[in-house]
């Protein structure tokens, strides 16, 4: 049996998310580089503009669903559209990002197709016909190697675990327009408005560089020095639960067990002690820098580099040094 | 209004994980357990919703005998009764599909207007079961809801879903549906002493997992593994801050290659 792979390429605010390239790259690796059965799907009016980018990442066919019902993600229409494409074309492996959107509907799609669900995986591959995935559990304290027992597998890949790969920068997309027959009687929850975030910075889960502040930040205003530093390196700013609970930062910035799981190349923890709740959200960062006055803070055990000093002295100098390097 | 809450009894977050029998299993002998933190928000919202619209609330938990502690806590907080899906003696693999399948049988029987589920758990962490249960029941699932505005005497609601980067999707939805709360939705109460006393008399119905899980798991675990040990980092102290920062930034570029 040879697998047919469909990648859900997420578009938000008219922009293709970087996770599309990452998921296509991991799926391509799983297929041993063979692109014939590696396809992708784009949803929403005007989405066709992203087809070329997906082709450069190796998608050999791209479904374009320009149904207005899917312009904004709202659950059921997206699920129905993908469900129809899967069933009509007999896809056996469906891959998406473990983004809030992917995690919202992939489990439902898996049930609708009687398939296996592999959520928030950090890598996946084939052994014979079986899909095998590496999935962190217990807040990242261990991982499991999970094997699909079903003929059809649904996978969400954690953002940022691998880079995108351009296969052919001149590739022209092969597009198949797909029109859905929606069962509108199931549309009992509808999005009436999307409120945009205040920030132009990348979302934490997709940021390449994150600088985070803890309780030691001592006030909301003090976070300004972190934003200044992040802006130099096009990074985002995070916070520990202690900082969020103290009202220094909004919940949206919280990294950790009840906040976001992040996976940047560089994570800079400022005045964060490193509780298990926080570590669980950032321990897979490729490089961790800890800045803290307390030499016994557990964060130093996880850090690649540590500076035992006052963050209010360190961060402005760090910003200056980053500027030197970037310029 | 009939409200169901899904809750799981999970290992305490401070638990140390020991992998045994060549990666085949995790040694749970020293585990301490607690109510899954996200599920406390679900229980709290169920109670608040019931306070508003009357009716009945039921908490369901799947697991061995200790799962009754999570049910009992929900009852002490104010939920009316419990359903315990007992997995003891269930020897086949359990995945999120099996758990959702078991719960879906109870949902079919109870016919709730509203289901609350935790966003995810501190053990498996996938957050699959809530959406899967909603899918089995063919009702919408609204995940990570930070605010609910009730409409039409509890027949409909407006829900605010925190997505990412500060983006909020505003949903208008009709019941029945499933909601997974965001931690900003409420502040879970501590059970009161009278609440704890009353909970002892509230009923917990037991169901056998084997009677409800009528299909094989779709995912099996082949092996567990610990993350690779990290080499000790380079920690700087006692030198002028300018010097230490310059050194670290230099290494971020030349050694770690992340800048």
Coordinates of C-alpha atoms in Angstrom, one line a residue:
Chain A
X1 CA 0.0 0.0 0.0
X2 CA 1.3 3.4 -0.8
X3 CA 0.2 6.3 1.3
X4 CA -1.5 9.4 0.0
X5 CA -0.6 12.5 2.1
X6 CA -2.7 15.6 2.4
X7 CA -1.2 18.6 4.2
X8 CA -3.5 21.3 5.6
X9 CA -1.8 24.6 4.9
X10 CA -3.1 27.2 7.4
X11 CA -3.8 30.7 6.3
X12 CA -4.6 33.4 8.9
X13 CA -5.4 37.0 8.0
X14 CA -4.6 36.3 4.4
X15 CA -1.1 35.1 5.2
X16 CA 0.3 31.6 4.8
X17 CA 1.6 30.5 8.1
X18 CA 5.2 29.3 8.3
X19 CA 4.0 26.0 9.7
X20 CA 2.9 25.1 6.1
X21 CA 6.5 24.7 5.0
X22 CA 7.5 22.9 8.1
X23 CA 4.7 20.3 7.8
X24 CA 5.4 19.8 4.1
X25 CA 9.1 19.3 4.8
X26 CA 8.4 16.6 7.5
X27 CA 5.9 14.9 5.3
X28 CA 8.3 14.9 2.4
X29 CA 11.0 13.3 4.6
X30 CA 8.4 10.6 5.7
X31 CA 7.8 9.8 2.0
X32 CA 11.5 9.5 1.3
X33 CA 11.5 12.6 -0.9
X34 CA 8.9 11.3 -3.3
X35 CA 6.5 14.1 -4.1
X36 CA 3.9 12.3 -6.3
X37 CA 1.6 11.6 -3.3
X38 CA 2.3 14.8 -1.4
X39 CA -0.6 17.2 -1.7
X40 CA -1.8 20.2 0.1
X41 CA -5.0 22.1 0.7
X42 CA -5.8 25.8 1.0
X43 CA -9.1 27.2 2.2
X44 CA -10.8 30.5 1.9
X45 CA -11.4 33.1 -0.8
X46 CA -8.2 34.3 -2.4
X47 CA -6.2 31.5 -0.9
X48 CA -4.9 30.5 -4.4
X49 CA -2.2 33.1 -4.1
X50 CA -0.3 30.8 -1.7
X51 CA -0.4 27.8 -4.0
X52 CA 2.9 28.7 -5.7
X53 CA 4.7 28.8 -2.3
X54 CA 3.3 25.4 -1.4
X55 CA 4.6 24.1 -4.8
X56 CA 8.1 25.3 -4.0
X57 CA 7.9 23.3 -0.8
X58 CA 7.2 20.2 -2.8
X59 CA 3.3 19.9 -2.8
X60 CA 2.7 18.3 -6.2
X61 CA -1.0 19.1 -6.1
X62 CA -2.9 21.8 -4.3
X63 CA -6.6 21.8 -3.6
X64 CA -8.1 25.3 -3.6
X65 CA -11.4 25.7 -1.7
X66 CA -12.5 29.2 -2.2
X67 CA -15.7 28.9 -0.2
X68 CA -16.5 32.0 1.9
X69 CA -17.6 29.8 4.8
X70 CA -13.9 28.9 5.2
X71 CA -12.5 32.5 5.0
X72 CA -12.2 32.6 8.7
X73 CA -11.7 29.4 10.7
X74 CA -14.9 28.5 12.4
X75 CA -14.7 24.7 13.0
X76 CA -17.4 22.8 11.1
X77 CA -17.0 24.3 7.5
X78 CA -13.2 23.6 7.6
X79 CA -13.9 20.1 8.9
X80 CA -16.5 19.4 6.2
X81 CA -14.3 20.7 3.4
X82 CA -11.3 18.6 4.4
X83 CA -13.5 15.6 5.1
X84 CA -14.9 15.7 1.6
X85 CA -11.4 16.0 0.0
X86 CA -10.1 13.1 2.1
X87 CA -13.0 10.7 1.4
X88 CA -13.2 11.6 -2.3
X89 CA -9.5 11.1 -2.9
X90 CA -8.7 8.4 -0.4
X91 CA -6.0 10.2 1.6
X92 CA -4.4 8.0 4.2
X93 CA -2.2 10.5 6.1
X94 CA -3.4 14.0 6.9
X95 CA -0.9 16.4 8.4
X96 CA -1.5 19.8 10.0
X97 CA 0.2 22.1 12.5
X98 CA -0.4 21.7 16.2
X99 CA -1.5 25.3 16.2
X100 CA -4.6 26.4 18.2
X101 CA -6.5 25.9 14.9
X102 CA -5.0 22.5 14.0
X103 CA -5.5 21.2 17.5
X104 CA -9.1 22.4 17.5
X105 CA -10.3 20.4 14.5
X106 CA -7.9 17.5 13.8
X107 CA -9.3 15.3 16.6
X108 CA -12.8 15.8 15.2
X109 CA -11.6 15.0 11.7
X110 CA -9.9 11.9 12.9
X111 CA -13.1 10.6 14.5
X112 CA -15.1 11.5 11.4
X113 CA -12.8 9.3 9.4
X114 CA -12.3 6.5 12.0
X115 CA -8.6 7.3 12.0
X116 CA -5.7 7.5 14.5
X117 CA -4.9 10.8 16.1
X118 CA -1.3 11.8 16.7
X119 CA -1.3 15.2 18.4
X120 CA 1.5 17.7 18.9
X121 CA 4.2 15.4 17.5
X122 CA 7.9 16.5 17.2
X123 CA 8.6 14.1 14.3
X124 CA 6.9 11.4 12.3
X125 CA 8.0 8.7 9.9
X126 CA 6.9 5.5 8.2
X127 CA 7.9 1.9 9.2
X128 CA 6.5 -0.2 6.4
X129 CA 3.0 1.1 6.2
X130 CA 2.7 2.2 9.8
X131 CA 2.9 5.8 10.9
X132 CA 5.2 6.2 13.9
X133 CA 5.4 9.5 15.8
X134 CA 7.5 10.9 18.6
X135 CA 5.1 12.7 21.1
X136 CA 6.2 14.5 24.2
X137 CA 4.2 13.8 27.3
X138 CA 4.2 14.6 31.1
X139 CA 4.9 18.2 30.3
X140 CA 8.0 17.2 28.3
X141 CA 9.5 15.1 31.1
X142 CA 9.3 12.1 28.8
X143 CA 8.2 11.2 25.3
X144 CA 6.4 8.2 23.7
X145 CA 6.9 6.5 20.4
X146 CA 3.3 6.1 19.2
X147 CA 2.3 3.8 16.4
X148 CA -0.9 4.2 14.4
X149 CA -3.1 1.1 14.3
X150 CA -5.5 2.5 11.8
X151 CA -5.5 2.7 7.9
X152 CA -5.8 6.4 8.2
X153 CA -3.7 8.7 10.4
X154 CA -4.1 12.3 11.4
X155 CA -1.0 14.2 12.6
X156 CA -0.4 17.6 14.0
X157 CA 3.2 18.7 14.1
X158 CA 4.4 21.0 16.8
X159 CA 5.4 24.4 15.2
X160 CA 9.1 25.2 14.9
X161 CA 10.5 21.7 15.4
X162 CA 12.1 21.7 12.0
X163 CA 12.8 24.2 9.2
X164 CA 10.8 24.5 5.9
X165 CA 12.6 23.3 2.8
X166 CA 12.3 24.7 -0.7
X167 CA 12.5 21.8 -3.1
X168 CA 12.3 23.9 -6.3
X169 CA 12.0 27.7 -6.2
X170 CA 10.6 27.7 -9.7
X171 CA 8.0 25.1 -9.2
X172 CA 4.6 25.9 -10.7
X173 CA 1.6 24.8 -8.8
X174 CA -0.8 22.1 -10.0
X175 CA -4.1 23.4 -8.7
X176 CA -7.4 21.5 -8.3
X177 CA -10.4 23.7 -7.5
X178 CA -12.6 21.8 -5.1
X179 CA -16.2 22.8 -4.4
X180 CA -17.7 21.6 -1.2
X181 CA -21.3 20.5 -0.5
X182 CA -21.8 22.0 2.9
X183 CA -24.3 20.6 5.4
X184 CA -25.3 23.9 6.9
X185 CA -27.6 22.3 9.4
X186 CA -24.4 21.5 11.4
X187 CA -23.2 25.1 11.4
X188 CA -24.6 25.9 14.9
X189 CA -21.5 27.8 16.0
X190 CA -20.4 30.7 13.8
X191 CA -17.7 33.3 14.0
X192 CA -19.3 36.7 14.0
X193 CA -16.1 38.7 14.6
X194 CA -12.4 38.2 14.7
X195 CA -10.6 40.6 17.0
X196 CA -7.0 41.2 16.0
X197 CA -4.2 41.1 18.4
X198 CA -2.4 44.3 19.4
X199 CA 1.0 42.9 18.5
X200 CA 2.7 42.7 15.1
X201 CA 5.3 40.4 16.5
X202 CA 5.2 36.7 15.6
X203 CA 3.0 34.5 17.9
X204 CA 5.0 32.9 20.7
X205 CA 4.4 29.4 19.3
X206 CA 6.0 30.3 16.0
X207 CA 8.6 32.8 17.2
X208 CA 12.2 32.0 16.5
X209 CA 13.5 34.0 19.4
X210 CA 11.7 34.6 22.6
X211 CA 12.7 36.8 25.5
X212 CA 10.6 36.1 28.6
X213 CA 10.2 37.9 31.9
X214 CA 9.3 36.5 35.3
X215 CA 8.1 37.9 38.7
X216 CA 11.4 39.8 39.0
X217 CA 10.2 42.1 36.2
X218 CA 8.3 43.8 39.1
X219 CA 5.9 45.8 36.8
X220 CA 4.1 45.9 33.5
X221 CA 6.1 49.0 32.5
X222 CA 9.4 47.2 33.0
X223 CA 8.4 44.7 30.2
X224 CA 9.3 47.5 27.9
X225 CA 13.0 46.6 28.0
X226 CA 12.1 43.1 26.9
X227 CA 10.1 44.4 23.9
X228 CA 12.9 46.7 22.9
X229 CA 15.3 43.7 23.0
X230 CA 12.9 41.4 21.1
X231 CA 12.3 44.0 18.4
X232 CA 16.0 44.1 17.5
X233 CA 16.1 40.4 16.8
X234 CA 12.5 40.1 15.4
X235 CA 11.5 38.1 18.4
X236 CA 8.5 37.9 20.6
X237 CA 8.1 38.4 24.4
X238 CA 6.8 35.8 26.8
X239 CA 6.1 35.7 30.5
X240 CA 6.0 33.2 33.3
X241 CA 2.8 32.4 35.1
X242 CA 4.1 34.4 38.1
X243 CA 4.4 37.5 36.0
X244 CA 1.0 37.0 34.4
X245 CA -0.7 36.3 37.8
X246 CA 0.9 39.5 39.1
X247 CA -0.7 41.4 36.3
X248 CA 2.6 42.4 34.6
X249 CA 1.7 40.6 31.3
X250 CA -1.4 39.4 29.6
X251 CA -2.3 35.6 29.6
X252 CA -1.6 35.5 25.9
X253 CA 2.1 35.9 26.7
X254 CA 2.2 33.1 29.2
X255 CA 4.7 30.2 28.6
X256 CA 4.2 27.0 30.5
X257 CA 1.9 24.2 31.5
X258 CA -1.3 26.3 31.4
X259 CA 0.0 28.7 28.8
X260 CA 1.8 28.1 25.6
X261 CA 4.3 25.5 24.6
X262 CA 7.1 27.2 22.7
X263 CA 9.9 25.9 20.7
X264 CA 12.2 28.7 19.5
X265 CA 15.8 28.6 18.5
X266 CA 16.7 31.0 21.3
X267 CA 14.8 31.4 24.6
X268 CA 16.0 34.1 27.0
X269 CA 14.6 33.8 30.5
X270 CA 14.9 37.0 32.5
X271 CA 14.2 36.8 36.2
X272 CA 12.4 33.4 35.8
X273 CA 13.3 30.8 38.5
X274 CA 12.3 27.9 36.3
X275 CA 9.5 26.0 38.0
X276 CA 8.4 22.7 36.4
X277 CA 5.3 24.5 35.1
X278 CA 7.4 27.0 33.2
X279 CA 10.0 24.5 32.0
X280 CA 7.3 22.3 30.6
X281 CA 6.4 25.1 28.2
X282 CA 10.0 25.9 26.9
X283 CA 12.3 23.0 27.6
X284 CA 12.6 22.0 23.9
X285 CA 14.0 25.4 22.9
X286 CA 17.2 24.8 21.0
X287 CA 19.2 27.2 23.1
X288 CA 18.3 28.6 26.5
X289 CA 19.8 31.7 28.2
X290 CA 19.0 32.3 31.8
X291 CA 19.5 35.7 33.5
X292 CA 18.9 35.7 37.2
X293 CA 20.4 37.1 40.4
X294 CA 19.8 33.8 42.2
X295 CA 22.6 31.3 41.4
X296 CA 20.4 28.5 42.7
X297 CA 17.5 29.1 40.4
X298 CA 16.6 25.8 38.7
X299 CA 16.5 27.5 35.3
X300 CA 20.3 27.5 35.3
X301 CA 20.3 23.7 35.2
X302 CA 18.4 23.8 31.9
X303 CA 20.4 26.8 30.5
X304 CA 23.0 26.6 27.8
X305 CA 24.3 30.0 28.9
X306 CA 23.7 31.7 32.2
X307 CA 24.4 35.1 33.5
X308 CA 24.1 35.6 37.3
X309 CA 23.3 39.3 37.5
X310 CA 20.4 41.7 37.7
X311 CA 18.2 41.5 34.6
X312 CA 17.7 45.3 34.6
X313 CA 21.5 45.7 34.1
X314 CA 21.8 42.8 31.6
X315 CA 18.9 43.3 29.2
X316 CA 19.8 46.8 28.0
X317 CA 23.3 45.7 27.3
X318 CA 22.0 42.6 25.6
X319 CA 19.9 44.8 23.4
X320 CA 22.9 46.9 22.5
X321 CA 25.0 43.8 21.7
X322 CA 22.3 42.3 19.5
X323 CA 22.1 45.6 17.6
X324 CA 25.8 45.5 17.0
X325 CA 25.5 42.0 15.6
X326 CA 22.5 42.6 13.5
X327 CA 23.9 45.8 12.0
Chain B
X1 CA -30.2 22.7 31.9
X2 CA -28.2 19.5 32.1
X3 CA -24.4 20.0 32.3
X4 CA -21.7 17.3 32.0
X5 CA -18.1 17.9 33.0
X6 CA -15.2 15.7 31.9
X7 CA -12.4 15.5 34.5
X8 CA -9.2 13.4 34.8
X9 CA -7.2 12.3 37.8
X10 CA -3.5 12.9 36.8
X11 CA -0.1 12.6 38.3
X12 CA 1.1 15.6 40.3
X13 CA 3.1 18.1 38.2
X14 CA 6.2 17.6 40.4
X15 CA 6.2 13.8 39.7
X16 CA 9.5 12.4 38.6
X17 CA 9.2 10.1 35.6
X18 CA 11.0 6.7 35.8
X19 CA 10.9 4.5 32.7
X20 CA 11.2 0.8 33.3
X21 CA 11.2 -2.6 31.6
X22 CA 13.3 -1.4 28.7
X23 CA 11.1 1.5 27.8
X24 CA 7.9 -0.5 27.8
X25 CA 6.3 1.3 30.8
X26 CA 6.5 4.1 33.3
X27 CA 7.0 3.2 37.0
X28 CA 4.0 4.7 38.7
X29 CA 4.7 3.3 42.2
X30 CA 5.7 6.7 43.7
X31 CA 3.2 8.8 41.9
X32 CA 1.0 11.2 43.7
X33 CA -2.2 12.3 42.0
X34 CA -4.3 15.4 41.7
X35 CA -7.3 16.8 39.7
X36 CA -6.1 17.9 36.3
X37 CA -5.7 21.7 36.6
X38 CA -7.5 22.6 33.4
X39 CA -10.5 20.4 34.5
X40 CA -11.0 22.6 37.6
X41 CA -11.9 25.5 35.3
X42 CA -14.4 23.2 33.6
X43 CA -15.9 22.1 36.9
X44 CA -16.2 25.7 38.2
X45 CA -17.9 26.9 35.0
X46 CA -20.3 24.0 35.2
X47 CA -21.3 25.0 38.7
X48 CA -21.6 28.7 37.8
X49 CA -23.8 27.9 34.8
X50 CA -26.0 25.7 36.9
X51 CA -26.3 28.4 39.5
X52 CA -27.6 30.7 36.7
X53 CA -30.0 28.3 34.9
X54 CA -30.7 25.6 37.5
X55 CA -30.9 22.0 36.3
X56 CA -28.4 19.2 37.0
X57 CA -24.6 18.8 36.8
X58 CA -22.7 15.5 36.4
X59 CA -18.9 14.9 36.5
X60 CA -17.5 12.0 34.5
X61 CA -14.0 10.5 35.0
X62 CA -12.3 7.6 33.2
X63 CA -9.6 5.7 35.1
X64 CA -8.8 3.3 38.0
X65 CA -10.3 3.6 41.5
X66 CA -8.3 6.8 42.4
X67 CA -10.3 8.7 39.7
X68 CA -13.2 8.8 42.2
X69 CA -11.1 11.4 44.1
X70 CA -11.4 13.8 41.2
X71 CA -15.1 13.1 41.0
X72 CA -15.4 13.6 44.8
X73 CA -13.7 17.0 44.5
X74 CA -16.1 18.1 41.8
X75 CA -19.0 17.0 44.0
X76 CA -17.5 18.9 47.0
X77 CA -17.2 22.0 44.8
X78 CA -21.0 21.7 44.0
X79 CA -21.6 19.3 41.2
X80 CA -24.6 17.0 41.8
X81 CA -23.4 13.5 40.9
X82 CA -20.6 11.5 39.4
X83 CA -20.1 8.8 36.8
X84 CA -16.9 6.8 37.1
X85 CA -15.8 4.8 34.1
X86 CA -13.7 2.1 35.7
X87 CA -10.7 1.0 33.6
X88 CA -9.4 -1.5 36.2
X89 CA -9.0 -4.9 34.6
X90 CA -9.3 -3.3 31.1
X91 CA -6.2 -4.8 29.6
X92 CA -6.2 -3.5 26.0
X93 CA -4.5 -0.3 25.0
X94 CA -6.3 2.9 25.8
X95 CA -5.9 6.0 23.6
X96 CA -7.8 9.3 23.4
X97 CA -10.1 7.6 20.9
X98 CA -11.0 4.8 23.4
X99 CA -11.6 7.3 26.3
X100 CA -13.7 9.6 24.1
X101 CA -15.7 6.5 22.9
X102 CA -16.4 5.5 26.4
X103 CA -17.5 9.0 27.4
X104 CA -19.6 9.3 24.3
X105 CA -21.8 6.3 25.4
X106 CA -22.5 8.2 28.7
X107 CA -23.2 11.4 26.7
X108 CA -25.7 9.5 24.6
X109 CA -27.4 8.3 27.7
X110 CA -27.4 11.5 29.6
X111 CA -28.2 13.8 26.7
X112 CA -26.6 17.0 28.2
X113 CA -27.3 20.5 26.9
X114 CA -23.8 21.5 27.6
X115 CA -20.5 19.8 28.2
X116 CA -17.4 21.3 29.8
X117 CA -14.0 19.7 29.3
X118 CA -10.5 20.8 30.3
X119 CA -8.3 22.3 27.6
X120 CA -5.7 19.6 28.0
X121 CA -4.1 17.4 30.7
X122 CA -0.8 17.5 32.4
X123 CA 0.0 13.8 31.5
X124 CA -0.9 13.1 27.9
X125 CA -1.4 16.7 27.1
X126 CA -3.1 16.3 23.7
X127 CA -6.4 17.9 24.5
X128 CA -8.0 15.4 22.1
X129 CA -10.8 14.0 24.3
X130 CA -13.0 17.1 24.4
X131 CA -13.2 17.7 20.7
X132 CA -13.6 13.9 20.1
X133 CA -16.5 13.6 22.5
X134 CA -18.2 16.6 20.8
X135 CA -17.6 14.9 17.4
X136 CA -19.2 11.7 18.6
X137 CA -22.2 13.7 19.7
X138 CA -22.1 15.8 16.5
X139 CA -22.2 19.1 18.5
X140 CA -19.8 22.0 18.2
X141 CA -16.7 22.3 20.3
X142 CA -15.5 25.7 21.4
X143 CA -11.9 25.3 22.7
X144 CA -10.0 27.8 24.9
X145 CA -12.9 30.1 25.7
X146 CA -12.0 33.1 27.9
X147 CA -15.5 34.7 28.1
X148 CA -19.1 33.6 27.8
X149 CA -22.1 35.9 27.3
X150 CA -25.4 34.0 27.7
X151 CA -28.3 34.7 25.4
X152 CA -31.9 33.7 25.0
X153 CA -32.3 32.3 28.5
X154 CA -29.5 29.8 28.2
X155 CA -30.4 28.5 24.8
X156 CA -27.5 30.3 23.0
X157 CA -24.3 32.1 23.9
X158 CA -21.6 34.3 22.6
X159 CA -18.1 32.8 23.3
X160 CA -14.7 34.4 23.0
X161 CA -12.0 32.0 21.9
X162 CA -8.4 33.1 22.4
X163 CA -6.5 31.9 19.4
X164 CA -2.9 33.2 19.1
X165 CA -1.0 36.4 18.9
X166 CA -3.9 38.1 20.8
X167 CA -6.4 37.2 18.1
X168 CA -9.9 36.4 19.5
X169 CA -12.6 34.6 17.5
X170 CA -16.1 35.6 18.7
X171 CA -18.6 32.7 18.2
X172 CA -22.4 32.9 18.3
X173 CA -23.5 29.4 19.1
X174 CA -26.6 27.4 20.0
X175 CA -26.8 24.7 22.6
X176 CA -26.0 21.8 22.7
X177 CA -22.3 22.2 22.6
X178 CA -19.0 21.5 24.3
X179 CA -16.8 24.2 25.8
X180 CA -13.1 24.0 27.0
X181 CA -12.4 27.0 29.3
X182 CA -9.3 29.2 29.1
X183 CA -7.7 29.9 32.5
X184 CA -9.1 33.4 32.4
X185 CA -12.7 32.2 32.3
X186 CA -13.0 31.8 36.1
X187 CA -11.3 31.3 39.4
X188 CA -12.1 27.7 40.5
X189 CA -13.4 27.7 44.1
X190 CA -12.0 25.6 46.9
X191 CA -14.5 23.1 48.3
X192 CA -16.1 24.3 51.5
X193 CA -16.3 22.1 54.6
X194 CA -20.1 21.7 54.2
X195 CA -19.5 21.0 50.6
X196 CA -17.0 18.2 51.4
X197 CA -19.5 16.7 53.9
X198 CA -22.4 16.9 51.4
X199 CA -20.2 15.3 48.7
X200 CA -19.8 12.1 50.7
X201 CA -23.5 11.5 50.2
X202 CA -23.7 12.4 46.5
X203 CA -24.0 9.3 44.2
X204 CA -21.2 8.1 41.9
X205 CA -22.4 5.6 39.4
X206 CA -19.8 3.0 38.2
X207 CA -19.6 1.8 34.7
X208 CA -17.1 -0.7 33.3
X209 CA -14.8 0.5 30.6
X210 CA -15.0 -2.9 28.9
X211 CA -18.7 -2.4 28.4
X212 CA -18.4 1.0 26.8
X213 CA -15.1 0.7 24.8
X214 CA -16.4 -1.4 21.9
X215 CA -13.5 -0.9 19.6
X216 CA -9.7 -1.3 19.7
X217 CA -7.5 1.7 20.3
X218 CA -6.2 3.4 17.2
X219 CA -2.8 4.4 18.6
X220 CA -0.5 2.1 20.6
X221 CA 2.6 3.2 22.5
X222 CA 5.7 1.2 21.5
X223 CA 8.2 2.8 23.8
X224 CA 8.7 5.6 26.3
X225 CA 11.9 7.6 26.5
X226 CA 13.4 10.4 28.6
X227 CA 14.7 13.5 26.9
X228 CA 18.4 13.5 26.3
X229 CA 20.5 14.8 29.2
X230 CA 21.6 18.3 28.5
X231 CA 25.3 19.1 29.0
X232 CA 25.9 21.6 31.7
X233 CA 25.7 25.2 30.5
X234 CA 28.2 27.9 30.7
X235 CA 27.3 30.1 33.6
X236 CA 28.9 33.5 34.1
X237 CA 29.1 35.4 37.4
X238 CA 31.1 37.9 39.3
X239 CA 32.5 39.7 36.3
X240 CA 31.4 43.1 34.9
X241 CA 28.0 42.8 33.3
X242 CA 29.1 44.3 30.0
X243 CA 31.8 41.6 29.7
X244 CA 29.5 38.7 30.6
X245 CA 26.8 39.8 28.2
X246 CA 29.3 40.4 25.3
X247 CA 30.8 36.9 25.9
X248 CA 27.3 35.2 25.8
X249 CA 26.2 37.1 22.7
X250 CA 29.5 36.1 21.0
X251 CA 28.8 32.4 21.8
X252 CA 25.2 32.7 20.7
X253 CA 26.5 33.6 17.3
X254 CA 29.7 31.4 17.0
X255 CA 28.8 28.4 19.1
X256 CA 25.0 28.0 19.3
X257 CA 24.5 29.8 15.9
X258 CA 21.1 31.1 16.9
X259 CA 21.6 34.8 16.2

